[in-house]
CSV table of C-alpha atoms and ligand atoms in Angstrom, one decimal:
chain,number,residue,atom,x,y,z
A,187,MET,CA,-14.1,17.6,4.7
A,188,MET,CA,-16.3,14.5,4.0
A,189,GLU,CA,-18.1,16.0,1.0
A,190,GLU,CA,-14.8,16.8,-0.6
A,191,THR,CA,-13.6,13.2,-0.4
A,192,VAL,CA,-16.7,10.9,-0.6
A,193,GLY,CA,-16.1,10.4,-4.4
A,194,LEU,CA,-12.5,9.3,-3.7
A,195,ALA,CA,-13.7,7.0,-1.0
A,196,ALA,CA,-16.3,5.4,-3.4
A,197,VAL,CA,-13.6,4.8,-6.0
A,198,THR,CA,-11.3,3.4,-3.2
A,199,VAL,CA,-14.0,0.9,-2.1
A,200,LEU,CA,-14.4,-0.1,-5.8
A,201,GLY,CA,-10.7,-0.6,-6.1
A,202,VAL,CA,-10.6,-2.8,-3.0
A,203,LEU,CA,-13.5,-4.9,-4.4
A,204,GLU,CA,-11.5,-5.3,-7.6
A,205,GLN,CA,-8.4,-6.5,-5.7
A,206,ALA,CA,-10.6,-9.0,-3.8
A,207,TYR,CA,-11.9,-10.3,-7.1
A,208,PHE,CA,-8.3,-10.7,-8.4
A,209,SER,CA,-7.3,-12.6,-5.2
A,210,LEU,CA,-10.3,-15.0,-5.6
A,211,GLN,CA,-9.3,-15.7,-9.2
A,212,VAL,CA,-5.8,-16.7,-8.0
A,213,ILE,CA,-7.4,-19.0,-5.4
A,214,TYR,CA,-9.6,-20.6,-8.1
A,215,SER,CA,-6.7,-21.0,-10.5
A,216,ARG,CA,-4.6,-22.6,-7.7
A,217,ARG,CA,-7.4,-25.2,-7.2
A,218,LYS,CA,-7.9,-25.8,-11.0
A,219,HIS,CA,-4.2,-26.3,-11.7
A,220,SER,CA,-3.4,-28.0,-8.3
A,221,VAL,CA,-0.7,-25.4,-7.4
A,222,SER,CA,-0.8,-25.6,-3.6
A,223,PRO,CA,0.9,-22.8,-1.5
A,224,PRO,CA,3.7,-22.0,-0.9
A,225,ALA,CA,4.4,-22.9,-4.6
A,226,THR,CA,4.0,-20.0,-7.0
A,227,SER,CA,5.1,-21.8,-10.2
A,228,GLY,CA,3.0,-24.2,-12.3
A,229,PRO,CA,1.4,-24.3,-15.8
A,230,PRO,CA,1.7,-21.0,-17.8
A,231,GLU,CA,-2.1,-20.4,-17.4
A,232,PHE,CA,-1.7,-20.3,-13.6
A,233,GLU,CA,1.5,-18.3,-13.7
A,234,ARG,CA,-0.2,-15.6,-15.8
A,235,VAL,CA,-3.1,-15.3,-13.4
A,236,PHE,CA,-0.7,-15.3,-10.4
A,237,ARG,CA,1.5,-12.5,-12.0
A,238,ALA,CA,-1.5,-10.5,-13.1
A,239,GLN,CA,-2.8,-10.3,-9.5
A,240,ALA,CA,0.7,-9.7,-8.2
A,241,ASN,CA,1.3,-6.8,-10.6
A,242,CYS,CA,-2.1,-5.2,-9.8
A,243,SER,CA,-1.3,-5.5,-6.0
A,244,GLU,CA,2.0,-3.9,-6.5
A,245,TYR,CA,0.5,-0.9,-8.2
A,246,PHE,CA,-2.6,-0.7,-5.9
A,247,PRO,CA,-0.9,1.5,-3.1
A,248,ILE,CA,0.6,3.8,-5.8
A,249,PHE,CA,-2.8,4.2,-7.3
A,250,ILE,CA,-4.6,5.0,-4.0
A,251,VAL,CA,-1.9,7.4,-3.0
A,252,VAL,CA,-2.1,9.5,-6.3
A,253,LEU,CA,-5.9,9.2,-6.4
A,254,TRP,CA,-6.1,10.9,-3.0
A,255,THR,CA,-3.3,13.4,-3.4
A,256,SER,CA,-4.7,14.5,-6.7
A,257,GLY,CA,-8.3,14.5,-5.3
A,258,VAL,CA,-7.5,16.5,-2.2
A,259,PHE,CA,-5.0,19.0,-3.6
A,260,PHE,CA,-6.3,19.4,-7.1
A,261,SER,CA,-9.8,18.2,-8.1
A,262,GLN,CA,-12.0,15.5,-6.6
A,263,GLY,CA,-14.1,15.1,-9.8
A,264,LEU,CA,-11.2,14.8,-12.2
A,265,SER,CA,-9.4,12.3,-9.9
A,266,SER,CA,-12.5,10.1,-9.4
A,267,VAL,CA,-13.0,9.9,-13.2
A,268,CYS,CA,-9.4,9.0,-13.7
A,269,GLY,CA,-9.7,6.5,-10.8
A,270,LEU,CA,-12.7,4.7,-12.6
A,271,LEU,CA,-10.7,4.7,-15.9
A,272,TYR,CA,-7.7,3.1,-14.1
A,273,LEU,CA,-9.8,0.4,-12.4
A,274,HIS,CA,-11.4,-0.5,-15.7
A,275,ALA,CA,-8.0,-0.7,-17.4
A,276,ARG,CA,-6.8,-2.9,-14.6
A,277,LEU,CA,-9.8,-5.3,-15.1
A,278,ARG,CA,-8.9,-5.5,-18.8
A,279,TYR,CA,-5.2,-6.0,-17.9
A,280,PHE,CA,-6.1,-8.9,-15.6
A,281,ARG,CA,-8.4,-10.5,-18.1
A,282,GLY,CA,-5.9,-9.9,-21.0
A,283,TYR,CA,-2.9,-11.3,-19.0
A,284,SER,CA,-4.9,-14.3,-17.9
A,285,GLN,CA,-5.4,-15.2,-21.6
A,286,SER,CA,-2.0,-14.4,-23.0
A,287,ALA,CA,1.1,-12.4,-22.0
A,288,GLN,CA,0.5,-10.3,-25.1
A,289,GLY,CA,-3.0,-9.5,-24.0
A,290,ARG,CA,-1.8,-7.5,-21.0
A,291,LEU,CA,0.0,-4.8,-23.0
A,292,ALA,CA,-2.7,-2.5,-24.4
A,293,PRO,CA,-4.6,-2.1,-21.0
A,294,LEU,CA,-1.2,-1.8,-19.2
A,295,TYR,CA,-0.2,1.2,-21.4
A,296,PHE,CA,-3.6,2.8,-20.9
A,297,SER,CA,-3.5,2.3,-17.1
A,298,ALA,CA,0.0,3.8,-17.0
A,299,GLN,CA,-1.2,6.9,-18.9
A,300,VAL,CA,-4.0,7.4,-16.4
A,301,LEU,CA,-1.5,7.0,-13.6
A,302,TRP,CA,0.8,9.6,-15.1
A,303,ALA,CA,-2.2,12.0,-15.4
A,304,LEU,CA,-3.0,11.5,-11.7
A,305,ILE,CA,0.7,12.1,-10.9
A,306,GLY,CA,0.6,15.3,-13.0
A,307,PHE,CA,-2.6,16.5,-11.2
A,308,SER,CA,-1.0,15.7,-7.8
A,309,SER,CA,2.1,17.6,-8.6
A,310,LEU,CA,0.1,20.6,-9.8
A,311,GLY,CA,-2.1,20.5,-6.8
A,312,VAL,CA,0.9,20.3,-4.4
A,313,PHE,CA,2.7,23.1,-6.2
A,314,PHE,CA,-0.3,25.4,-6.2
A,315,THR,CA,-0.9,24.7,-2.5
A,316,PHE,CA,2.8,25.4,-1.7
A,317,CYS,CA,2.5,28.8,-3.6
A,318,ARG,CA,-0.7,29.6,-1.7
A,319,VAL,CA,0.5,28.7,1.7
A,320,TYR,CA,4.2,29.7,1.7
A,321,LEU,CA,4.3,32.5,-0.9
A,322,ASN,CA,0.8,33.7,-0.4
A,323,LEU,CA,0.3,33.4,-4.2
A,324,ASP,CA,-3.0,32.1,-5.5
A,325,LEU,CA,-1.9,30.8,-8.9
A,326,LEU,CA,-5.1,28.8,-9.7
A,327,HIS,CA,-7.3,31.8,-9.0
A,328,GLY,CA,-4.9,34.1,-10.8
A,329,LEU,CA,-4.9,31.9,-13.9
A,330,CYS,CA,-8.7,31.7,-14.1
A,331,CYS,CA,-9.1,35.4,-13.8
A,332,ALA,CA,-6.2,36.4,-16.0
B,104,MET,CA,-5.6,21.2,7.0
B,105,MET,CA,-3.8,21.5,3.7
B,106,GLU,CA,-1.0,23.7,4.9
B,107,GLU,CA,-0.3,21.0,7.6
B,108,THR,CA,0.1,18.3,5.1
B,109,VAL,CA,1.4,19.8,1.8
B,110,GLY,CA,5.0,18.9,2.7
B,111,LEU,CA,4.0,15.2,3.3
B,112,ALA,CA,2.1,15.3,0.0
B,113,ALA,CA,5.2,16.6,-1.8
B,114,VAL,CA,7.3,13.8,-0.4
B,115,THR,CA,4.6,11.3,-1.3
B,116,VAL,CA,4.6,12.5,-4.9
B,117,LEU,CA,8.4,12.1,-5.0
B,118,GLY,CA,8.0,8.6,-3.6
B,119,VAL,CA,5.6,7.7,-6.3
B,120,LEU,CA,8.0,9.0,-9.0
B,121,GLU,CA,10.7,6.9,-7.5
B,122,GLN,CA,8.5,3.8,-7.7
B,123,ALA,CA,7.7,4.6,-11.3
B,124,TYR,CA,11.4,4.8,-12.0
B,125,PHE,CA,12.1,1.4,-10.4
B,126,SER,CA,9.3,-0.2,-12.4
B,127,LEU,CA,10.7,1.2,-15.7
B,128,GLN,CA,14.1,-0.2,-14.7
B,129,VAL,CA,12.5,-3.7,-14.4
B,130,ILE,CA,10.9,-3.3,-17.8
B,131,TYR,CA,14.3,-2.3,-19.4
B,132,SER,CA,16.0,-5.2,-17.6
B,133,ARG,CA,13.3,-7.6,-18.9
B,134,ARG,CA,14.0,-6.4,-22.5
B,135,LYS,CA,17.8,-6.4,-22.1
B,136,HIS,CA,17.9,-10.0,-20.7
B,137,SER,CA,14.9,-11.3,-22.7
B,138,VAL,CA,12.9,-12.3,-19.6
B,139,SER,CA,9.3,-12.1,-20.9
B,140,PRO,CA,6.4,-12.1,-18.4
B,141,PRO,CA,5.1,-14.1,-16.6
B,142,ALA,CA,8.7,-15.3,-16.0
B,143,THR,CA,10.4,-13.8,-13.0
B,144,SER,CA,13.6,-15.7,-13.1
B,145,GLY,CA,16.6,-15.2,-15.4
B,146,PRO,CA,20.2,-14.2,-15.2
B,147,PRO,CA,21.3,-12.9,-11.7
B,148,GLU,CA,21.6,-9.3,-13.1
B,149,PHE,CA,17.9,-9.4,-13.9
B,150,GLU,CA,16.9,-11.1,-10.7
B,151,ARG,CA,18.6,-8.5,-8.6
B,152,VAL,CA,16.8,-5.6,-10.4
B,153,PHE,CA,13.5,-7.5,-10.2
B,154,ARG,CA,13.9,-8.2,-6.4
B,155,ALA,CA,15.2,-4.6,-5.7
B,156,GLN,CA,11.9,-3.2,-7.2
B,157,ALA,CA,9.8,-5.9,-5.4
B,158,ASN,CA,11.4,-5.1,-2.1
B,159,CYS,CA,10.9,-1.4,-2.5
B,160,SER,CA,7.3,-1.9,-3.5
B,161,GLU,CA,6.7,-4.1,-0.5
B,162,TYR,CA,7.9,-1.3,1.9
B,163,PHE,CA,6.3,1.5,0.0
B,164,PRO,CA,2.8,1.3,1.7
B,165,ILE,CA,4.5,1.0,5.1
B,166,PHE,CA,6.6,4.1,4.4
B,167,ILE,CA,3.6,6.1,3.3
B,168,VAL,CA,1.6,5.1,6.3
B,169,VAL,CA,4.2,6.1,8.9
B,170,LEU,CA,5.2,9.2,7.0
B,171,TRP,CA,1.6,10.5,7.3
B,172,THR,CA,0.9,9.2,10.8
B,173,SER,CA,4.1,10.8,12.1
B,174,GLY,CA,3.5,13.9,10.0
B,175,VAL,CA,-0.1,14.5,11.1
B,176,PHE,CA,0.2,13.4,14.8
B,177,PHE,CA,3.7,14.5,15.5
B,178,SER,CA,5.6,16.9,13.2
B,179,GLN,CA,5.2,17.6,9.5
B,180,GLY,CA,8.7,19.1,9.2
B,181,LEU,CA,10.5,16.2,10.9
B,182,SER,CA,8.5,13.6,9.0
B,183,SER,CA,9.2,15.2,5.6
B,184,VAL,CA,12.9,15.3,6.3
B,185,CYS,CA,12.9,11.6,7.3
B,186,GLY,CA,10.8,10.9,4.2
B,187,LEU,CA,13.4,12.5,1.9
B,188,LEU,CA,16.2,10.6,3.7
B,189,TYR,CA,14.2,7.3,3.2
B,190,LEU,CA,13.7,7.9,-0.5
B,191,HIS,CA,17.3,8.7,-1.0
B,192,ALA,CA,18.3,5.5,0.9
B,193,ARG,CA,15.9,3.5,-1.3
B,194,LEU,CA,17.5,4.9,-4.5
B,195,ARG,CA,20.9,3.8,-3.2
B,196,TYR,CA,19.4,0.4,-2.2
B,197,PHE,CA,18.1,0.0,-5.7
B,198,ARG,CA,21.3,0.9,-7.4
B,199,GLY,CA,23.4,-1.1,-5.0
B,200,TYR,CA,21.3,-4.2,-5.3
B,201,SER,CA,21.3,-3.9,-9.1
B,202,GLN,CA,25.1,-4.1,-9.0
B,203,SER,CA,25.5,-6.8,-6.3
B,204,ALA,CA,23.5,-8.5,-3.6
B,205,GLN,CA,26.1,-7.1,-1.1
B,206,GLY,CA,25.6,-3.6,-2.4
B,207,ARG,CA,22.0,-3.5,-1.0
B,208,LEU,CA,23.0,-3.9,2.6
B,209,ALA,CA,24.3,-0.5,3.8
B,210,PRO,CA,21.4,1.6,2.3
B,211,LEU,CA,19.0,-1.1,3.6
B,212,TYR,CA,20.2,-0.6,7.2
B,213,PHE,CA,20.0,3.1,6.9
B,214,SER,CA,16.5,3.0,5.4
B,215,ALA,CA,15.4,0.7,8.2
B,216,GLN,CA,16.7,3.2,10.8
B,217,VAL,CA,14.8,6.0,9.2
B,218,LEU,CA,11.7,3.8,9.2
B,219,TRP,CA,12.1,3.1,12.9
B,220,ALA,CA,12.5,6.8,13.6
B,221,LEU,CA,9.2,7.4,11.7
B,222,ILE,CA,7.5,4.6,13.7
B,223,GLY,CA,8.8,6.1,16.9
B,224,PHE,CA,7.5,9.6,16.0
B,225,SER,CA,4.1,8.1,15.0
B,226,SER,CA,3.9,6.2,18.3
B,227,LEU,CA,4.7,9.3,20.3
B,228,GLY,CA,2.3,11.4,18.3
B,229,VAL,CA,-0.5,8.9,18.8
B,230,PHE,CA,0.3,8.5,22.5
B,231,PHE,CA,0.3,12.3,23.1
B,232,THR,CA,-3.0,12.7,21.1
B,233,PHE,CA,-4.6,9.9,23.2
B,234,CYS,CA,-3.5,11.7,26.4
B,235,ARG,CA,-4.8,15.0,25.2
B,236,VAL,CA,-8.2,13.7,23.9
B,237,TYR,CA,-9.1,11.0,26.4
B,238,LEU,CA,-7.2,12.1,29.6
B,239,ASN,CA,-7.3,15.8,28.9
B,240,LEU,CA,-3.6,15.8,29.5
B,241,ASP,CA,-1.3,18.0,27.3
B,242,LEU,CA,2.0,16.1,27.7
B,243,LEU,CA,3.8,17.8,24.9
B,244,HIS,CA,2.9,21.3,26.2
B,245,GLY,CA,3.6,20.1,29.7
B,246,LEU,CA,7.1,18.9,28.8
B,247,CYS,CA,8.0,22.0,27.0
B,248,CYS,CA,7.0,24.3,29.9
B,249,ALA,CA,8.3,22.0,32.7
C,102,MET,CA,-10.3,15.7,13.2
C,103,MET,CA,-7.6,14.1,15.3
C,104,GLU,CA,-9.8,12.8,18.0
C,105,GLU,CA,-11.9,11.1,15.4
C,106,THR,CA,-8.9,9.2,13.9
C,107,VAL,CA,-6.5,8.6,16.8
C,108,GLY,CA,-7.8,5.1,17.3
C,109,LEU,CA,-7.3,4.2,13.7
C,110,ALA,CA,-3.8,5.7,13.9
C,111,ALA,CA,-3.0,3.5,16.9
C,112,VAL,CA,-4.2,0.4,15.0
C,113,THR,CA,-2.2,1.5,12.0
C,114,VAL,CA,1.0,1.8,14.0
C,115,LEU,CA,0.4,-1.7,15.4
C,116,GLY,CA,-0.1,-3.0,11.9
C,117,VAL,CA,3.2,-1.5,10.8
C,118,LEU,CA,5.0,-3.1,13.8
C,119,GLU,CA,3.5,-6.4,12.8
C,120,GLN,CA,4.8,-6.0,9.3
C,121,ALA,CA,8.2,-5.2,10.6
C,122,TYR,CA,8.1,-8.4,12.7
C,123,PHE,CA,7.2,-10.5,9.7
C,124,SER,CA,10.1,-9.0,7.7
C,125,LEU,CA,12.5,-9.7,10.5
C,126,GLN,CA,11.3,-13.3,10.5
C,127,VAL,CA,12.1,-13.6,6.8
C,128,ILE,CA,15.5,-12.2,7.4
C,129,TYR,CA,16.2,-14.8,10.2
C,130,SER,CA,14.8,-17.6,8.0
C,131,ARG,CA,17.1,-16.5,5.2
C,132,ARG,CA,20.1,-16.8,7.5
C,133,LYS,CA,19.0,-20.1,9.1
C,134,HIS,CA,18.4,-21.8,5.7
C,135,SER,CA,21.2,-19.9,3.9
C,136,VAL,CA,18.9,-18.5,1.2
C,137,SER,CA,20.7,-15.4,0.1
C,138,PRO,CA,18.9,-12.7,-1.9
C,139,PRO,CA,18.0,-12.4,-4.7
C,140,ALA,CA,17.0,-16.1,-4.3
C,141,THR,CA,13.4,-16.7,-3.1
C,142,SER,CA,13.3,-20.4,-3.3
C,143,GLY,CA,14.8,-22.9,-0.8
C,144,PRO,CA,13.7,-25.5,1.6
C,145,PRO,CA,9.9,-25.7,2.2
C,146,GLU,CA,10.3,-24.2,5.7
C,147,PHE,CA,11.8,-21.1,4.3
C,148,GLU,CA,9.4,-20.8,1.4
C,149,ARG,CA,6.4,-20.9,3.8
C,150,VAL,CA,7.8,-18.1,5.9
C,151,PHE,CA,8.7,-16.1,2.8
C,152,ARG,CA,5.2,-16.5,1.3
C,153,ALA,CA,3.5,-15.8,4.6
C,154,GLN,CA,5.2,-12.4,4.7
C,155,ALA,CA,4.6,-11.8,1.0
C,156,ASN,CA,0.9,-12.6,1.5
C,157,CYS,CA,0.5,-10.3,4.5
C,158,SER,CA,2.3,-7.5,2.7
C,159,GLU,CA,0.0,-7.9,-0.3
C,160,TYR,CA,-3.1,-7.4,1.9
C,161,PHE,CA,-1.6,-4.7,4.1
C,162,PRO,CA,-2.5,-1.7,1.9
C,163,ILE,CA,-6.0,-3.1,1.4
C,164,PHE,CA,-6.4,-3.5,5.1
C,165,ILE,CA,-5.2,0.1,5.8
C,166,VAL,CA,-7.5,1.5,3.2
C,167,VAL,CA,-10.7,-0.1,4.4
C,168,LEU,CA,-9.7,0.5,8.1
C,169,TRP,CA,-9.6,4.2,7.4
C,170,THR,CA,-12.5,4.5,5.0
C,171,SER,CA,-14.7,2.5,7.4
C,172,GLY,CA,-13.4,4.5,10.4
C,173,VAL,CA,-13.8,7.9,8.9
C,174,PHE,CA,-17.1,7.4,7.0
C,175,PHE,CA,-18.8,4.9,9.4
C,176,SER,CA,-17.5,4.3,12.9
C,177,GLN,CA,-14.0,4.7,14.4
C,178,GLY,CA,-14.8,2.4,17.3
C,179,LEU,CA,-16.1,-0.5,15.2
C,180,SER,CA,-13.3,-0.2,12.7
C,181,SER,CA,-10.6,-0.1,15.3
C,182,VAL,CA,-12.0,-3.3,16.9
C,183,CYS,CA,-12.1,-5.0,13.5
C,184,GLY,CA,-8.6,-3.8,12.9
C,185,LEU,CA,-7.3,-5.4,16.0
C,186,LEU,CA,-9.1,-8.7,15.2
C,187,TYR,CA,-7.6,-8.6,11.7
C,188,LEU,CA,-4.0,-8.0,13.0
C,189,HIS,CA,-4.4,-10.8,15.5
C,190,ALA,CA,-5.7,-13.2,12.7
C,191,ARG,CA,-2.7,-12.2,10.5
C,192,LEU,CA,-0.3,-13.1,13.4
C,193,ARG,CA,-1.9,-16.5,13.6
C,194,TYR,CA,-1.8,-16.8,9.8
C,195,PHE,CA,1.9,-16.1,9.8
C,196,ARG,CA,2.6,-18.5,12.6
C,197,GLY,CA,0.3,-21.2,11.2
C,198,TYR,CA,1.7,-20.9,7.6
C,199,SER,CA,5.3,-21.0,9.0
C,200,GLN,CA,4.5,-24.4,10.5
C,201,SER,CA,2.5,-25.9,7.7
C,202,ALA,CA,0.6,-24.8,4.6
C,203,GLN,CA,-2.5,-26.3,6.2
C,204,GLY,CA,-2.0,-24.1,9.3
C,205,ARG,CA,-2.6,-20.9,7.4
C,206,LEU,CA,-6.2,-21.7,6.4
C,207,ALA,CA,-8.3,-21.1,9.5
C,208,PRO,CA,-6.8,-17.7,10.4
C,209,LEU,CA,-6.9,-16.8,6.7
C,210,TYR,CA,-10.7,-17.4,6.5
C,211,PHE,CA,-11.2,-15.4,9.7
C,212,SER,CA,-9.1,-12.5,8.5
C,213,ALA,CA,-11.0,-12.5,5.2
C,214,GLN,CA,-14.3,-12.3,7.1
C,215,VAL,CA,-13.1,-9.3,9.1
C,216,LEU,CA,-11.9,-7.7,5.8
C,217,TRP,CA,-15.4,-8.2,4.3
C,218,ALA,CA,-16.9,-6.6,7.4
C,219,LEU,CA,-14.7,-3.6,7.0
C,220,ILE,CA,-15.6,-3.4,3.3
C,221,GLY,CA,-19.3,-3.6,4.2
C,222,PHE,CA,-18.9,-0.7,6.8
C,223,SER,CA,-16.9,1.3,4.3
C,224,SER,CA,-19.6,0.9,1.6
C,225,LEU,CA,-22.4,1.8,4.1
C,226,GLY,CA,-20.5,4.8,5.3
C,227,VAL,CA,-19.8,6.1,1.8
C,228,PHE,CA,-23.4,5.4,0.7
C,229,PHE,CA,-24.8,7.3,3.8
C,230,THR,CA,-22.4,10.2,3.2
C,231,PHE,CA,-23.5,10.4,-0.5
C,232,CYS,CA,-27.1,10.5,0.5
C,233,ARG,CA,-26.4,13.2,3.1
C,234,VAL,CA,-24.2,15.4,0.9
C,235,TYR,CA,-25.9,15.0,-2.5
C,236,LEU,CA,-29.5,14.2,-1.7
C,237,ASN,CA,-29.7,16.0,1.6
C,238,LEU,CA,-31.0,12.8,3.1
C,239,ASP,CA,-29.8,11.8,6.5
C,240,LEU,CA,-30.5,8.0,6.4
C,241,LEU,CA,-28.5,7.1,9.5
C,242,HIS,CA,-30.3,9.6,11.7
C,243,GLY,CA,-33.6,8.7,10.0
C,244,LEU,CA,-33.1,5.0,10.8
C,245,CYS,CA,-32.3,5.7,14.4
C,246,CYS,CA,-35.3,7.8,15.0
C,247,ALA,CA,-37.8,5.8,12.9
D,242,GSH,N1,-1.1,-14.2,-3.8
D,242,GSH,C1,-2.1,-15.0,-3.2
D,242,GSH,C2,-3.5,-14.6,-3.6
D,242,GSH,C3,-4.7,-15.3,-3.1
D,242,GSH,C4,-4.6,-15.7,-1.6
D,242,GSH,O1,-4.6,-14.8,-0.7
D,242,GSH,N2,-4.5,-17.0,-1.3
D,242,GSH,C5,-4.5,-17.5,0.0
D,242,GSH,C6,-5.3,-18.8,0.0
D,242,GSH,S1,-4.7,-20.0,-1.2
D,242,GSH,C7,-3.1,-17.9,0.5
D,242,GSH,O2,-3.0,-18.1,1.7
D,242,GSH,N3,-2.1,-17.9,-0.3
D,242,GSH,C8,-0.8,-18.3,0.1
D,242,GSH,C9,0.3,-17.5,-0.5
D,242,GSH,O3,0.1,-16.4,-1.0
D,242,GSH,O4,1.5,-18.0,-0.5
D,242,GSH,C10,-1.8,-16.5,-3.7
D,242,GSH,O5,-0.8,-16.6,-4.4
D,242,GSH,O6,-2.4,-17.4,-3.2
D,243,GSH,N1,7.0,-6.2,-11.3
D,243,GSH,C1,6.8,-5.8,-12.7
D,243,GSH,C2,7.4,-4.3,-12.8
D,243,GSH,C3,7.3,-3.7,-14.1
D,243,GSH,C4,5.9,-3.8,-14.8
D,243,GSH,O1,4.9,-3.3,-14.3
D,243,GSH,N2,5.9,-4.5,-16.0
D,243,GSH,C5,4.8,-4.7,-16.8
D,243,GSH,C6,5.2,-4.6,-18.3
D,243,GSH,S1,6.5,-5.7,-18.7
D,243,GSH,C7,4.1,-6.0,-16.6
D,243,GSH,O2,3.0,-6.2,-17.1
D,243,GSH,N3,4.7,-7.0,-15.9
D,243,GSH,C8,4.2,-8.3,-15.8
D,243,GSH,C9,4.4,-8.9,-14.5
D,243,GSH,O3,4.6,-8.1,-13.5
D,243,GSH,O4,4.2,-10.1,-14.4
D,243,GSH,C10,7.5,-6.8,-13.6
D,243,GSH,O5,8.1,-7.7,-13.1
D,243,GSH,O6,7.4,-6.7,-14.8
D,244,GSH,N1,10.8,-9.9,1.2
D,244,GSH,C1,12.0,-9.6,1.9
D,244,GSH,C2,11.7,-9.4,3.4
D,244,GSH,C3,12.8,-9.1,4.3
D,244,GSH,C4,13.8,-8.0,3.8
D,244,GSH,O1,13.4,-6.8,3.6
D,244,GSH,N2,15.1,-8.4,3.5
D,244,GSH,C5,16.1,-7.6,3.1
D,244,GSH,C6,17.4,-8.0,3.8
D,244,GSH,S1,17.8,-9.7,3.6
D,244,GSH,C7,16.4,-7.6,1.6
D,244,GSH,O2,17.1,-6.8,1.1
D,244,GSH,N3,15.8,-8.6,0.9
D,244,GSH,C8,16.1,-8.8,-0.5
D,244,GSH,C9,14.9,-9.1,-1.3
D,244,GSH,O3,13.8,-8.9,-0.9
D,244,GSH,O4,15.1,-9.6,-2.5
D,244,GSH,C10,13.0,-10.8,1.6
D,244,GSH,O5,12.6,-11.7,0.9
D,244,GSH,O6,14.1,-10.7,2.0
């Protein structure tokens, strides 16, 4: 079990470290622009950093969930590579958004594409497993040997 | 292992698709009402859509966590059914909230009840497993054969 | 498999109950201060409760993810204890923040330390598993018997 998931676990830990980095940037930005909690509005520079972290946090559970579903039910290698691409795109999203609202768009589109790929792999994996378990039909093996 | 979780995985993928749908609605609403990020306030129509998605995102990790705990430690079938009910309630919540603040209430109460059911099943499952593993006491089997 | 994770599952259910408690507090505070959704701003007392719950929700997926990674790949006992400490710190965070912005700081620092510990255990666990699976090198056993 553990050798089939250790790559996913590594990407997961990296993702957590990235989220920790984003949170620290919000804390620094709060200090720099004197925006004390519970306030969440302030100069545009602060608000962009604040929203960048909020947006990444919002998508983090979705990312983890499709990373693991796709990795366990479809392919660990493929999912881990997509996971690394996603995390890199989110880093560029955060940096781009911190600089200008426009700067967030290109990495956002890319991260969304990676997420759709992971959703696709998850769906395929779940579908193949359903066929194998409930219809006794090994589609994946059948396709490869057709 | 995989046959005992494939139903949960299917509900999970559906849940992710629902979250993606909610996010897209926020993006459309931003365009329609010209509310460019990082702004999060605007006309009430936009704010209701924005908050509906934020509220669903906030509960999404909680939902996934109890779906799987209840599904692995208690019953996959029961959890998957509750999962589908929850996702349907959240769709009605989103649509209701988008129309009026009042419209969110009925589906919210229902979704909360389903969540409490999943929390109850999770607690029972964890409790029974504790008894079985640490006290060598098979309560579930004992109950059925009493 | 289930005896190696039932402790983590128990902490997880506790965490979900805590999140439910925080949500209920926001609902009570909305009623008390007449802040109807979709509004999120109001008197400072309300805004602190609102932000306390938002902050705890933001960290909840991160917490669950490192709890399980550290528990599965490193040590269930150690992770569960850290999990309980984290949940207790978050309760004090919520209560402190509800009273004053200053009151959130001490429990926040403590909860962050526990989170870093869980991230450290996760990293170690993933690293050891990598060595064992891909390099055929049992570091943990090697260390103990050195
Ligand atoms: N979303 C958080 C990210 C960083 C964070 O966790 N900050 C700590 C220390 S300033 C906090 O207690 N924030 C209060 C809050 O989120 O309302 C924020 O806006 O501050
Ligand atoms: N919560 C998001 C949901 C949709 C989303 O992910 N939007 C993208 C494209 S407009 C974004 O970058 N949002 C910026 C933000 O969340 O601050 C929002 O408010 O926009
Ligand atoms: N973040 C939520 C926490 C509590 C909750 O789930 N409230 C329900 C009933 S008042 C809701 O529909 N909130 C609307 C919202 O989050 O915009 C809030 O601010 O209200």
